[in-house]
Each structure stands twice: as C-alpha cells, then as structure tokens.
C-alpha cells in the first residue's frame, strides 16, 4: 500500500513539474527583447558608419505590439528594417501579417525575403499584401540603396529548402530596370544579403556579400542542458544561431577588393514552429549598428525585456 502511495505521490510531483516546465517554456516563447549589437565589417563605407538595421526573422504566428515600436525608438531607432522570412505559417490570417508589417513600416523602410513557411499558403496573396504595406520583397533580386552619396547593394535570395534559391541571380539581377543604374562601378560594392536559411552558406563556398542575415533555425528552439538543441536539422547542426565568419572572396576572379571574410548572423527568430514553446533559447529582435573594422562582433548591454 505504501509503495503505491509513493508511486502516486511521485507521479503527481512529476505532473506538477511538467506543468511548471511547460508554463515556463510558453512564457519564454511569448517574451520579447531587442538585442543591440555593434557589427564590425571590414569594407564598410565611411558613409554607413553607424548605420542601424532592425532585423527580425521567423515571426510565424506572433503578434507584434506597440512595445516593440517604442523600444526600437528608445534605442535610437533604425535606418532600415530587414525581415528574414517566415512572416507567417499555415493558418495565420493575413490581417495579422498586415498589422505586423504596418507596425514595422512605422520604424523605417522595410525589405524582406520569403521563408519556407511563407509558401504554406497562396504566396501571391501574401506578396500583394506586402506590397500594400510598403514592404519590398527581394526574390532572387537586389536593389541599390543610398546613404548620402554612397550606394550599397541589398540582395535577397529565396528559400533553398524549396529549391527556389538562385544565389547568383540575387547578386546580379536588379529588382527593376532603374535598379541597374549603379552597376557601372569598377569595385565590388558593399553588399548586404538576406537569406532565410543559413544552409545556403554550406551549399555555396563563396557568397559575394559583406554581411548575410539569416534565420530559420529558431536557435534550436529548445536547448536541453548538457545536450544542446532538441531540433537536429542540418541547418541547426551547422549554424544554430549567432555570428559566423564565412570564407571571403578577396582576390577571387576579378574581385581583388572583396572581404577576407563574410560575416553571417543566424537569428534565433521571434516566433516558434509546431508548438509555442522555447527553452533556454529566447526570441530576439536585433538592432545592428554597423561600424568599420575586422574585429569580432561585440554585444552591447541588451535592452530590457518587453513583457508578453
């Protein structure tokens, strides 16, 4: 009798602990923070020193609120908003996506790439919505942007998991005819690339960019102590989250002035996949301040948490 009583007590305790753990994981997944970072890039033009990028990836089902807007402004604002794909997933109403995009557009001009989950439902309807919201989507295309008298290239490559990526087209094909005006430069331009899935860096030994912004992995979403990410996809194994230095392209072909290394950020993302839970892998929105240099990225003091 005592044995069965002890089993019942242990089972009840285990169930109670499981409930607490699930609640903790759900609270972590619903949290928000803006992580402020200084990014050193060796070929950064002087005009772009201090240029600020608000980068968000993998929103999925989440709803952005005014707190995000207020905190971004409180941290000094941004010159541009970049989205690394997965702005939705199957079952997410388009009006939620629209609300999220319009809020981000209040911070700065918005550019995005599609992720694999953006294709879960009719991509044409999503593309039209983004256009109405003023979001420029780069599908294996690039645009020229200008800071002062200095142009630079922003490229976006489509999702490699779905076989839609065309890396060279993203670097060589302008979004429109007017975008080709800056292509008569003799030196390779400073280039930022959006790529939803970092696996593209594994499949392509050389990416002719200076900064690559990626996501998709969710950082593993659940990080088990002493074990690591519960998700073990190829992307998570190679590029779970954080900063990575890729092989540069200096001296290759005719590009004598390329960087010695390409810097890539893999964001743990803002939303979740399959279940609204995270563990030891909180969601992040990045506020990147660009500076010229070759030293490793230095994280500044993080902005305070935004309550869910």
PDB file of C-alpha atoms in Angstrom:
ATOM      1  CA  UNK A   1       0.000   0.000   0.000  1.00  0.00           C
ATOM      2  CA  UNK A   2       2.785   2.401   0.904  1.00  0.00           C
ATOM      3  CA  UNK A   3       4.534   1.535  -2.366  1.00  0.00           C
ATOM      4  CA  UNK A   4       1.502   2.529  -4.442  1.00  0.00           C
ATOM      5  CA  UNK A   5       1.046   5.657  -2.352  1.00  0.00           C
ATOM      6  CA  UNK A   6       4.654   6.618  -3.018  1.00  0.00           C
ATOM      7  CA  UNK A   7       4.170   5.992  -6.740  1.00  0.00           C
ATOM      8  CA  UNK A   8       1.099   8.212  -6.732  1.00  0.00           C
ATOM      9  CA  UNK A   9       2.992  10.989  -4.967  1.00  0.00           C
ATOM     10  CA  UNK A  10       5.898  10.734  -7.410  1.00  0.00           C
ATOM     11  CA  UNK A  11       3.526  10.741 -10.391  1.00  0.00           C
ATOM     12  CA  UNK A  12       1.721  13.799  -9.061  1.00  0.00           C
ATOM     13  CA  UNK A  13       5.028  15.582  -8.452  1.00  0.00           C
ATOM     14  CA  UNK A  14       6.239  14.729 -11.958  1.00  0.00           C
ATOM     15  CA  UNK A  15       2.996  16.019 -13.472  1.00  0.00           C
ATOM     16  CA  UNK A  16       3.263  19.219 -11.433  1.00  0.00           C
ATOM     17  CA  UNK A  17       6.863  19.755 -12.554  1.00  0.00           C
ATOM     18  CA  UNK A  18       5.872  19.082 -16.170  1.00  0.00           C
ATOM     19  CA  UNK A  19       3.136  21.705 -15.959  1.00  0.00           C
ATOM     20  CA  UNK A  20       5.575  24.219 -14.468  1.00  0.00           C
ATOM     21  CA  UNK A  21       8.126  23.481 -17.185  1.00  0.00           C
ATOM     22  CA  UNK A  22       5.571  23.875 -19.973  1.00  0.00           C
ATOM     23  CA  UNK A  23       4.360  27.151 -18.489  1.00  0.00           C
ATOM     24  CA  UNK A  24       7.945  28.388 -18.284  1.00  0.00           C
ATOM     25  CA  UNK A  25       8.609  27.404 -21.904  1.00  0.00           C
ATOM     26  CA  UNK A  26       5.418  29.117 -23.075  1.00  0.00           C
ATOM     27  CA  UNK A  27       6.323  32.280 -21.159  1.00  0.00           C
ATOM     28  CA  UNK A  28       9.796  32.291 -22.701  1.00  0.00           C
ATOM     29  CA  UNK A  29       8.326  31.876 -26.189  1.00  0.00           C
ATOM     30  CA  UNK A  30       5.954  34.792 -25.587  1.00  0.00           C
ATOM     31  CA  UNK A  31       8.684  37.133 -24.347  1.00  0.00           C
ATOM     32  CA  UNK A  32      10.399  39.780 -26.451  1.00  0.00           C
ATOM     33  CA  UNK A  33      13.635  41.667 -26.342  1.00  0.00           C
ATOM     34  CA  UNK A  34      15.661  43.839 -28.643  1.00  0.00           C
ATOM     35  CA  UNK A  35      19.316  42.867 -28.626  1.00  0.00           C
ATOM     36  CA  UNK A  36      21.605  45.769 -29.504  1.00  0.00           C
ATOM     37  CA  UNK A  37      24.848  44.845 -31.239  1.00  0.00           C
ATOM     38  CA  UNK A  38      27.752  46.585 -32.927  1.00  0.00           C
ATOM     39  CA  UNK A  39      28.836  44.787 -36.094  1.00  0.00           C
ATOM     40  CA  UNK A  40      32.353  45.350 -37.431  1.00  0.00           C
ATOM     41  CA  UNK A  41      32.676  44.987 -41.210  1.00  0.00           C
ATOM     42  CA  UNK A  42      35.999  45.456 -42.953  1.00  0.00           C
ATOM     43  CA  UNK A  43      34.696  47.030 -46.186  1.00  0.00           C
ATOM     44  CA  UNK A  44      32.020  49.232 -44.657  1.00  0.00           C
ATOM     45  CA  UNK A  45      31.926  52.601 -46.465  1.00  0.00           C
ATOM     46  CA  UNK A  46      32.503  55.623 -44.256  1.00  0.00           C
ATOM     47  CA  UNK A  47      29.020  56.927 -45.042  1.00  0.00           C
ATOM     48  CA  UNK A  48      27.492  53.793 -43.491  1.00  0.00           C
ATOM     49  CA  UNK A  49      29.381  54.034 -40.202  1.00  0.00           C
ATOM     50  CA  UNK A  50      26.673  53.977 -37.537  1.00  0.00           C
ATOM     51  CA  UNK A  51      24.002  52.751 -39.981  1.00  0.00           C
ATOM     52  CA  UNK A  52      21.343  50.916 -37.968  1.00  0.00           C
ATOM     53  CA  UNK A  53      19.411  47.829 -39.043  1.00  0.00           C
ATOM     54  CA  UNK A  54      16.400  46.417 -37.223  1.00  0.00           C
ATOM     55  CA  UNK A  55      16.442  42.739 -38.155  1.00  0.00           C
ATOM     56  CA  UNK A  56      13.641  40.293 -37.372  1.00  0.00           C
ATOM     57  CA  UNK A  57      13.120  36.764 -38.635  1.00  0.00           C
ATOM     58  CA  UNK A  58      10.618  33.933 -38.230  1.00  0.00           C
ATOM     59  CA  UNK A  59       7.625  35.808 -36.856  1.00  0.00           C
ATOM     60  CA  UNK A  60       5.308  32.874 -37.661  1.00  0.00           C
ATOM     61  CA  UNK A  61       2.136  33.232 -35.548  1.00  0.00           C
ATOM     62  CA  UNK A  62       3.231  36.020 -33.258  1.00  0.00           C
ATOM     63  CA  UNK A  63       1.679  39.450 -32.975  1.00  0.00           C
ATOM     64  CA  UNK A  64       3.989  42.451 -32.806  1.00  0.00           C
ATOM     65  CA  UNK A  65       2.797  45.128 -30.422  1.00  0.00           C
ATOM     66  CA  UNK A  66       3.442  48.794 -29.800  1.00  0.00           C
ATOM     67  CA  UNK A  67       6.063  47.941 -27.167  1.00  0.00           C
ATOM     68  CA  UNK A  68       8.371  46.739 -29.934  1.00  0.00           C
ATOM     69  CA  UNK A  69       7.961  50.040 -31.762  1.00  0.00           C
ATOM     70  CA  UNK A  70       8.537  52.068 -28.607  1.00  0.00           C
ATOM     71  CA  UNK A  71      11.603  50.102 -27.588  1.00  0.00           C
ATOM     72  CA  UNK A  72      13.148  50.339 -31.054  1.00  0.00           C
ATOM     73  CA  UNK A  73      12.699  54.096 -30.942  1.00  0.00           C
ATOM     74  CA  UNK A  74      14.008  54.190 -27.384  1.00  0.00           C
ATOM     75  CA  UNK A  75      17.205  52.511 -28.539  1.00  0.00           C
ATOM     76  CA  UNK A  76      17.756  55.235 -31.126  1.00  0.00           C
ATOM     77  CA  UNK A  77      15.621  53.888 -33.933  1.00  0.00           C
ATOM     78  CA  UNK A  78      16.750  52.278 -37.162  1.00  0.00           C
ATOM     79  CA  UNK A  79      17.550  53.367 -40.698  1.00  0.00           C
ATOM     80  CA  UNK A  80      16.066  50.236 -42.236  1.00  0.00           C
ATOM     81  CA  UNK A  81      14.003  47.197 -41.229  1.00  0.00           C
ATOM     82  CA  UNK A  82      15.002  43.833 -42.697  1.00  0.00           C
ATOM     83  CA  UNK A  83      12.917  40.656 -42.394  1.00  0.00           C
ATOM     84  CA  UNK A  84      14.494  37.228 -42.805  1.00  0.00           C
ATOM     85  CA  UNK A  85      11.393  35.333 -43.903  1.00  0.00           C
ATOM     86  CA  UNK A  86       8.637  33.213 -42.345  1.00  0.00           C
ATOM     87  CA  UNK A  87       6.368  36.185 -41.809  1.00  0.00           C
ATOM     88  CA  UNK A  88       3.555  33.668 -41.360  1.00  0.00           C
ATOM     89  CA  UNK A  89       2.777  29.953 -41.438  1.00  0.00           C
ATOM     90  CA  UNK A  90      -0.242  27.871 -42.379  1.00  0.00           C
ATOM     91  CA  UNK A  91      -3.403  29.104 -40.697  1.00  0.00           C
ATOM     92  CA  UNK A  92      -2.159  32.597 -39.856  1.00  0.00           C
ATOM     93  CA  UNK A  93      -4.718  35.174 -41.030  1.00  0.00           C
ATOM     94  CA  UNK A  94      -3.419  37.729 -43.485  1.00  0.00           C
ATOM     95  CA  UNK A  95      -4.786  40.601 -41.425  1.00  0.00           C
ATOM     96  CA  UNK A  96      -2.387  39.611 -38.632  1.00  0.00           C
ATOM     97  CA  UNK A  97       0.505  39.710 -41.081  1.00  0.00           C
ATOM     98  CA  UNK A  98      -0.705  43.090 -42.293  1.00  0.00           C
ATOM     99  CA  UNK A  99      -0.826  44.513 -38.765  1.00  0.00           C
ATOM    100  CA  UNK A 100       2.713  43.270 -38.105  1.00  0.00           C
ATOM    101  CA  UNK A 101       4.069  44.704 -41.337  1.00  0.00           C
ATOM    102  CA  UNK A 102       2.417  48.082 -40.878  1.00  0.00           C
ATOM    103  CA  UNK A 103       3.892  48.363 -37.396  1.00  0.00           C
ATOM    104  CA  UNK A 104       7.393  47.595 -38.683  1.00  0.00           C
ATOM    105  CA  UNK A 105       6.913  50.087 -41.525  1.00  0.00           C
ATOM    106  CA  UNK A 106       6.407  52.802 -38.904  1.00  0.00           C
ATOM    107  CA  UNK A 107      10.012  52.278 -37.791  1.00  0.00           C
ATOM    108  CA  UNK A 108      11.809  52.546 -41.151  1.00  0.00           C
ATOM    109  CA  UNK A 109      11.579  51.323 -44.776  1.00  0.00           C
ATOM    110  CA  UNK A 110      11.059  47.552 -44.824  1.00  0.00           C
ATOM    111  CA  UNK A 111      12.698  44.915 -47.055  1.00  0.00           C
ATOM    112  CA  UNK A 112      12.154  41.167 -46.788  1.00  0.00           C
ATOM    113  CA  UNK A 113      12.717  37.729 -48.252  1.00  0.00           C
ATOM    114  CA  UNK A 114      10.347  34.785 -48.202  1.00  0.00           C
ATOM    115  CA  UNK A 115      10.954  31.775 -45.966  1.00  0.00           C
ATOM    116  CA  UNK A 116       9.719  28.240 -46.452  1.00  0.00           C
ATOM    117  CA  UNK A 117       6.574  28.771 -44.334  1.00  0.00           C
ATOM    118  CA  UNK A 118       5.572  31.818 -46.340  1.00  0.00           C
ATOM    119  CA  UNK A 119       4.788  29.313 -49.097  1.00  0.00           C
ATOM    120  CA  UNK A 120       2.457  27.257 -46.861  1.00  0.00           C
ATOM    121  CA  UNK A 121      -0.487  29.063 -48.440  1.00  0.00           C
ATOM    122  CA  UNK A 122      -1.032  31.172 -51.555  1.00  0.00           C
ATOM    123  CA  UNK A 123       2.139  33.199 -51.971  1.00  0.00           C
ATOM    124  CA  UNK A 124       0.504  35.607 -54.411  1.00  0.00           C
ATOM    125  CA  UNK A 125      -1.933  36.893 -51.785  1.00  0.00           C
ATOM    126  CA  UNK A 126       0.921  37.422 -49.352  1.00  0.00           C
ATOM    127  CA  UNK A 127       3.003  39.239 -51.968  1.00  0.00           C
ATOM    128  CA  UNK A 128       0.129  41.624 -52.747  1.00  0.00           C
ATOM    129  CA  UNK A 129      -0.421  42.316 -49.056  1.00  0.00           C
ATOM    130  CA  UNK A 130       3.253  43.102 -48.518  1.00  0.00           C
ATOM    131  CA  UNK A 131       3.229  45.473 -51.468  1.00  0.00           C
ATOM    132  CA  UNK A 132       0.219  47.299 -49.991  1.00  0.00           C
ATOM    133  CA  UNK A 133       2.092  47.639 -46.705  1.00  0.00           C
ATOM    134  CA  UNK A 134       5.113  49.143 -48.447  1.00  0.00           C
ATOM    135  CA  UNK A 135       7.319  46.089 -47.883  1.00  0.00           C
ATOM    136  CA  UNK A 136       9.787  45.390 -50.708  1.00  0.00           C
ATOM    137  CA  UNK A 137      10.307  41.646 -51.172  1.00  0.00           C
ATOM    138  CA  UNK A 138      13.527  40.505 -52.826  1.00  0.00           C
ATOM    139  CA  UNK A 139      13.026  37.176 -54.611  1.00  0.00           C
ATOM    140  CA  UNK A 140      16.478  36.396 -56.007  1.00  0.00           C
ATOM    141  CA  UNK A 141      16.898  40.086 -56.750  1.00  0.00           C
ATOM    142  CA  UNK A 142      18.779  43.111 -55.407  1.00  0.00           C
ATOM    143  CA  UNK A 143      18.195  46.822 -55.001  1.00  0.00           C
ATOM    144  CA  UNK A 144      20.571  49.755 -54.699  1.00  0.00           C
ATOM    145  CA  UNK A 145      20.147  51.817 -51.552  1.00  0.00           C
ATOM    146  CA  UNK A 146      21.816  55.133 -50.867  1.00  0.00           C
ATOM    147  CA  UNK A 147      23.236  56.771 -47.749  1.00  0.00           C
ATOM    148  CA  UNK A 148      24.434  60.246 -48.595  1.00  0.00           C
ATOM    149  CA  UNK A 149      26.409  59.906 -51.816  1.00  0.00           C
ATOM    150  CA  UNK A 150      27.289  56.255 -51.138  1.00  0.00           C
ATOM    151  CA  UNK A 151      25.246  53.490 -52.803  1.00  0.00           C
ATOM    152  CA  UNK A 152      25.258  49.947 -51.486  1.00  0.00           C
ATOM    153  CA  UNK A 153      23.569  46.752 -52.566  1.00  0.00           C
ATOM    154  CA  UNK A 154      20.846  44.881 -50.688  1.00  0.00           C
ATOM    155  CA  UNK A 155      20.213  41.407 -52.109  1.00  0.00           C
ATOM    156  CA  UNK A 156      17.680  38.746 -51.188  1.00  0.00           C
ATOM    157  CA  UNK A 157      17.816  35.050 -52.031  1.00  0.00           C
ATOM    158  CA  UNK A 158      14.728  32.837 -51.957  1.00  0.00           C
ATOM    159  CA  UNK A 159      14.352  29.701 -49.857  1.00  0.00           C
ATOM    160  CA  UNK A 160      16.835  26.884 -50.584  1.00  0.00           C
ATOM    161  CA  UNK A 161      14.784  24.167 -48.860  1.00  0.00           C
ATOM    162  CA  UNK A 162      12.119  24.562 -51.517  1.00  0.00           C
ATOM    163  CA  UNK A 163      14.683  24.740 -54.309  1.00  0.00           C
ATOM    164  CA  UNK A 164      13.839  28.370 -55.025  1.00  0.00           C
ATOM    165  CA  UNK A 165      17.251  29.883 -54.292  1.00  0.00           C
ATOM    166  CA  UNK A 166      19.214  31.471 -57.139  1.00  0.00           C
ATOM    167  CA  UNK A 167      22.222  32.999 -55.444  1.00  0.00           C
ATOM    168  CA  UNK A 168      23.894  34.496 -58.491  1.00  0.00           C
ATOM    169  CA  UNK A 169      20.616  35.925 -59.735  1.00  0.00           C
ATOM    170  CA  UNK A 170      20.122  37.557 -56.334  1.00  0.00           C
ATOM    171  CA  UNK A 171      23.508  39.241 -56.676  1.00  0.00           C
ATOM    172  CA  UNK A 172      23.312  40.093 -60.372  1.00  0.00           C
ATOM    173  CA  UNK A 173      19.643  40.791 -61.201  1.00  0.00           C
ATOM    174  CA  UNK A 174      18.136  44.151 -60.186  1.00  0.00           C
ATOM    175  CA  UNK A 175      14.590  44.295 -58.884  1.00  0.00           C
ATOM    176  CA  UNK A 176      13.730  46.680 -61.709  1.00  0.00           C
ATOM    177  CA  UNK A 177      15.474  48.361 -64.620  1.00  0.00           C
ATOM    178  CA  UNK A 178      16.075  51.529 -62.630  1.00  0.00           C
ATOM    179  CA  UNK A 179      17.970  49.457 -60.076  1.00  0.00           C
ATOM    180  CA  UNK A 180      20.722  48.668 -62.565  1.00  0.00           C
ATOM    181  CA  UNK A 181      21.983  52.252 -62.634  1.00  0.00           C
ATOM    182  CA  UNK A 182      24.651  51.587 -60.012  1.00  0.00           C
ATOM    183  CA  UNK A 183      26.092  48.570 -61.825  1.00  0.00           C
ATOM    184  CA  UNK A 184      28.759  50.544 -63.667  1.00  0.00           C
ATOM    185  CA  UNK A 185      31.003  50.624 -60.596  1.00  0.00           C
ATOM    186  CA  UNK A 186      34.527  49.303 -61.048  1.00  0.00           C
ATOM    187  CA  UNK A 187      34.927  47.996 -57.481  1.00  0.00           C
ATOM    188  CA  UNK A 188      32.654  45.352 -55.952  1.00  0.00           C
ATOM    189  CA  UNK A 189      30.025  47.224 -53.930  1.00  0.00           C
ATOM    190  CA  UNK A 190      29.400  46.805 -50.240  1.00  0.00           C
ATOM    191  CA  UNK A 191      26.610  44.217 -50.102  1.00  0.00           C
ATOM    192  CA  UNK A 192      24.121  43.039 -47.504  1.00  0.00           C
ATOM    193  CA  UNK A 193      22.275  39.806 -48.250  1.00  0.00           C
ATOM    194  CA  UNK A 194      19.056  38.433 -46.796  1.00  0.00           C
ATOM    195  CA  UNK A 195      18.816  34.627 -46.851  1.00  0.00           C
ATOM    196  CA  UNK A 196      16.157  32.852 -44.801  1.00  0.00           C
ATOM    197  CA  UNK A 197      18.023  29.569 -44.358  1.00  0.00           C
ATOM    198  CA  UNK A 198      21.736  29.653 -43.431  1.00  0.00           C
ATOM    199  CA  UNK A 199      22.227  26.306 -45.176  1.00  0.00           C
ATOM    200  CA  UNK A 200      22.894  28.431 -48.249  1.00  0.00           C
ATOM    201  CA  UNK A 201      26.317  29.194 -46.750  1.00  0.00           C
ATOM    202  CA  UNK A 202      27.078  25.477 -46.630  1.00  0.00           C
ATOM    203  CA  UNK A 203      25.945  24.891 -50.202  1.00  0.00           C
ATOM    204  CA  UNK A 204      27.838  27.880 -51.610  1.00  0.00           C
ATOM    205  CA  UNK A 205      31.543  28.090 -50.678  1.00  0.00           C
ATOM    206  CA  UNK A 206      31.625  31.756 -51.650  1.00  0.00           C
ATOM    207  CA  UNK A 207      28.886  34.315 -51.074  1.00  0.00           C
ATOM    208  CA  UNK A 208      29.839  37.633 -52.636  1.00  0.00           C
ATOM    209  CA  UNK A 209      28.484  39.785 -49.840  1.00  0.00           C
ATOM    210  CA  UNK A 210      29.844  41.518 -46.770  1.00  0.00           C
ATOM    211  CA  UNK A 211      27.014  40.774 -44.353  1.00  0.00           C
ATOM    212  CA  UNK A 212      24.494  37.914 -44.515  1.00  0.00           C
ATOM    213  CA  UNK A 213      21.387  37.982 -42.324  1.00  0.00           C
ATOM    214  CA  UNK A 214      19.647  34.659 -41.849  1.00  0.00           C
ATOM    215  CA  UNK A 215      17.267  32.772 -39.559  1.00  0.00           C
ATOM    216  CA  UNK A 216      15.123  29.627 -39.986  1.00  0.00           C
ATOM    217  CA  UNK A 217      16.766  27.564 -37.218  1.00  0.00           C
ATOM    218  CA  UNK A 218      14.996  29.216 -34.247  1.00  0.00           C
ATOM    219  CA  UNK A 219      18.298  28.555 -32.493  1.00  0.00           C
ATOM    220  CA  UNK A 220      17.048  25.022 -31.957  1.00  0.00           C
ATOM    221  CA  UNK A 221      14.053  26.485 -30.060  1.00  0.00           C
ATOM    222  CA  UNK A 222      14.528  24.049 -27.156  1.00  0.00           C
ATOM    223  CA  UNK A 223      18.062  23.831 -25.736  1.00  0.00           C
ATOM    224  CA  UNK A 224      18.406  20.911 -23.344  1.00  0.00           C
ATOM    225  CA  UNK A 225      21.158  21.482 -20.740  1.00  0.00           C
ATOM    226  CA  UNK A 226      24.308  19.420 -21.392  1.00  0.00           C
ATOM    227  CA  UNK A 227      22.761  18.084 -24.612  1.00  0.00           C
ATOM    228  CA  UNK A 228      22.074  21.039 -26.880  1.00  0.00           C
ATOM    229  CA  UNK A 229      19.293  21.801 -29.370  1.00  0.00           C
ATOM    230  CA  UNK A 230      16.389  19.369 -29.458  1.00  0.00           C
ATOM    231  CA  UNK A 231      15.956  20.166 -33.156  1.00  0.00           C
ATOM    232  CA  UNK A 232      18.734  18.487 -35.148  1.00  0.00           C
ATOM    233  CA  UNK A 233      18.168  19.617 -38.723  1.00  0.00           C
ATOM    234  CA  UNK A 234      21.175  20.197 -40.969  1.00  0.00           C
ATOM    235  CA  UNK A 235      20.861  23.961 -40.563  1.00  0.00           C
ATOM    236  CA  UNK A 236      20.685  23.739 -36.761  1.00  0.00           C
ATOM    237  CA  UNK A 237      23.673  21.393 -36.602  1.00  0.00           C
ATOM    238  CA  UNK A 238      25.845  23.686 -38.712  1.00  0.00           C
ATOM    239  CA  UNK A 239      24.505  27.130 -37.851  1.00  0.00           C
ATOM    240  CA  UNK A 240      22.312  27.016 -34.715  1.00  0.00           C
ATOM    241  CA  UNK A 241      22.340  30.768 -34.012  1.00  0.00           C
ATOM    242  CA  UNK A 242      24.737  33.644 -33.524  1.00  0.00           C
ATOM    243  CA  UNK A 243      27.574  35.060 -35.601  1.00  0.00           C
ATOM    244  CA  UNK A 244      29.657  33.089 -38.082  1.00  0.00           C
ATOM    245  CA  UNK A 245      32.614  34.106 -40.230  1.00  0.00           C
ATOM    246  CA  UNK A 246      32.426  32.633 -43.731  1.00  0.00           C
ATOM    247  CA  UNK A 247      35.213  32.440 -46.280  1.00  0.00           C
ATOM    248  CA  UNK A 248      35.715  35.767 -48.017  1.00  0.00           C
ATOM    249  CA  UNK A 249      36.213  36.361 -51.718  1.00  0.00           C
ATOM    250  CA  UNK A 250      39.195  38.714 -51.836  1.00  0.00           C
ATOM    251  CA  UNK A 251      41.381  38.033 -54.854  1.00  0.00           C
ATOM    252  CA  UNK A 252      38.948  35.561 -56.418  1.00  0.00           C
ATOM    253  CA  UNK A 253      38.255  36.091 -60.094  1.00  0.00           C
ATOM    254  CA  UNK A 254      38.341  39.787 -60.899  1.00  0.00           C
ATOM    255  CA  UNK A 255      37.218  40.869 -57.424  1.00  0.00           C
ATOM    256  CA  UNK A 256      40.533  41.885 -55.882  1.00  0.00           C
ATOM    257  CA  UNK A 257      38.871  44.080 -53.289  1.00  0.00           C
ATOM    258  CA  UNK A 258      36.420  41.657 -51.730  1.00  0.00           C
ATOM    259  CA  UNK A 259      36.413  41.000 -47.964  1.00  0.00           C
ATOM    260  CA  UNK A 260      38.717  38.496 -46.311  1.00  0.00           C
ATOM    261  CA  UNK A 261      35.691  37.087 -44.540  1.00  0.00           C
ATOM    262  CA  UNK A 262      31.923  37.353 -44.814  1.00  0.00           C
ATOM    263  CA  UNK A 263      30.038  37.873 -41.588  1.00  0.00           C
ATOM    264  CA  UNK A 264      26.754  35.966 -41.128  1.00  0.00           C
ATOM    265  CA  UNK A 265      24.138  36.369 -38.402  1.00  0.00           C
ATOM    266  CA  UNK A 266      21.754  33.472 -37.772  1.00  0.00           C
ATOM    267  CA  UNK A 267      18.893  34.800 -35.680  1.00  0.00           C
ATOM    268  CA  UNK A 268      17.080  32.550 -33.189  1.00  0.00           C
ATOM    269  CA  UNK A 269      13.984  34.273 -34.506  1.00  0.00           C
ATOM    270  CA  UNK A 270      10.916  35.809 -32.949  1.00  0.00           C
ATOM    271  CA  UNK A 271       8.256  33.118 -33.276  1.00  0.00           C
ATOM    272  CA  UNK A 272       8.069  29.367 -32.875  1.00  0.00           C
ATOM    273  CA  UNK A 273       7.334  26.342 -35.015  1.00  0.00           C
ATOM    274  CA  UNK A 274       4.940  23.475 -34.225  1.00  0.00           C
ATOM    275  CA  UNK A 275       4.426  24.449 -30.579  1.00  0.00           C
ATOM    276  CA  UNK A 276       4.553  27.874 -28.845  1.00  0.00           C
ATOM    277  CA  UNK A 277       7.399  26.887 -26.553  1.00  0.00           C
ATOM    278  CA  UNK A 278      11.064  27.763 -26.109  1.00  0.00           C
ATOM    279  CA  UNK A 279      13.609  26.687 -23.534  1.00  0.00           C
ATOM    280  CA  UNK A 280      16.982  28.349 -22.982  1.00  0.00           C
ATOM    281  CA  UNK A 281      16.552  29.989 -26.390  1.00  0.00           C
ATOM    282  CA  UNK A 282      14.557  33.228 -26.018  1.00  0.00           C
ATOM    283  CA  UNK A 283      13.194  35.084 -29.042  1.00  0.00           C
ATOM    284  CA  UNK A 284      15.187  38.062 -30.278  1.00  0.00           C
ATOM    285  CA  UNK A 285      14.804  41.142 -32.440  1.00  0.00           C
ATOM    286  CA  UNK A 286      18.200  42.509 -33.457  1.00  0.00           C
ATOM    287  CA  UNK A 287      19.235  46.148 -33.647  1.00  0.00           C
ATOM    288  CA  UNK A 288      22.542  46.185 -35.504  1.00  0.00           C
ATOM    289  CA  UNK A 289      24.819  49.206 -35.618  1.00  0.00           C
ATOM    290  CA  UNK A 290      27.402  48.935 -38.397  1.00  0.00           C
ATOM    291  CA  UNK A 291      30.979  50.075 -37.949  1.00  0.00           C
ATOM    292  CA  UNK A 292      34.177  49.642 -39.925  1.00  0.00           C
ATOM    293  CA  UNK A 293      36.616  47.073 -38.586  1.00  0.00           C
ATOM    294  CA  UNK A 294      37.749  43.486 -38.660  1.00  0.00           C
ATOM    295  CA  UNK A 295      37.356  42.520 -35.013  1.00  0.00           C
ATOM    296  CA  UNK A 296      34.722  40.052 -33.763  1.00  0.00           C
ATOM    297  CA  UNK A 297      31.225  41.369 -33.126  1.00  0.00           C
ATOM    298  CA  UNK A 298      30.766  42.948 -29.703  1.00  0.00           C
ATOM    299  CA  UNK A 299      27.409  42.716 -27.971  1.00  0.00           C
ATOM    300  CA  UNK A 300      26.416  45.783 -26.033  1.00  0.00           C
ATOM    301  CA  UNK A 301      24.151  45.778 -22.996  1.00  0.00           C
ATOM    302  CA  UNK A 302      20.871  44.231 -24.034  1.00  0.00           C
ATOM    303  CA  UNK A 303      17.734  46.263 -23.991  1.00  0.00           C
ATOM    304  CA  UNK A 304      15.299  45.361 -21.231  1.00  0.00           C
ATOM    305  CA  UNK A 305      12.702  42.693 -21.758  1.00  0.00           C
ATOM    306  CA  UNK A 306       9.328  43.518 -23.220  1.00  0.00           C
ATOM    307  CA  UNK A 307       6.549  41.872 -21.298  1.00  0.00           C
ATOM    308  CA  UNK A 308       4.421  39.411 -23.305  1.00  0.00           C
TER     309      UNK A 308
END
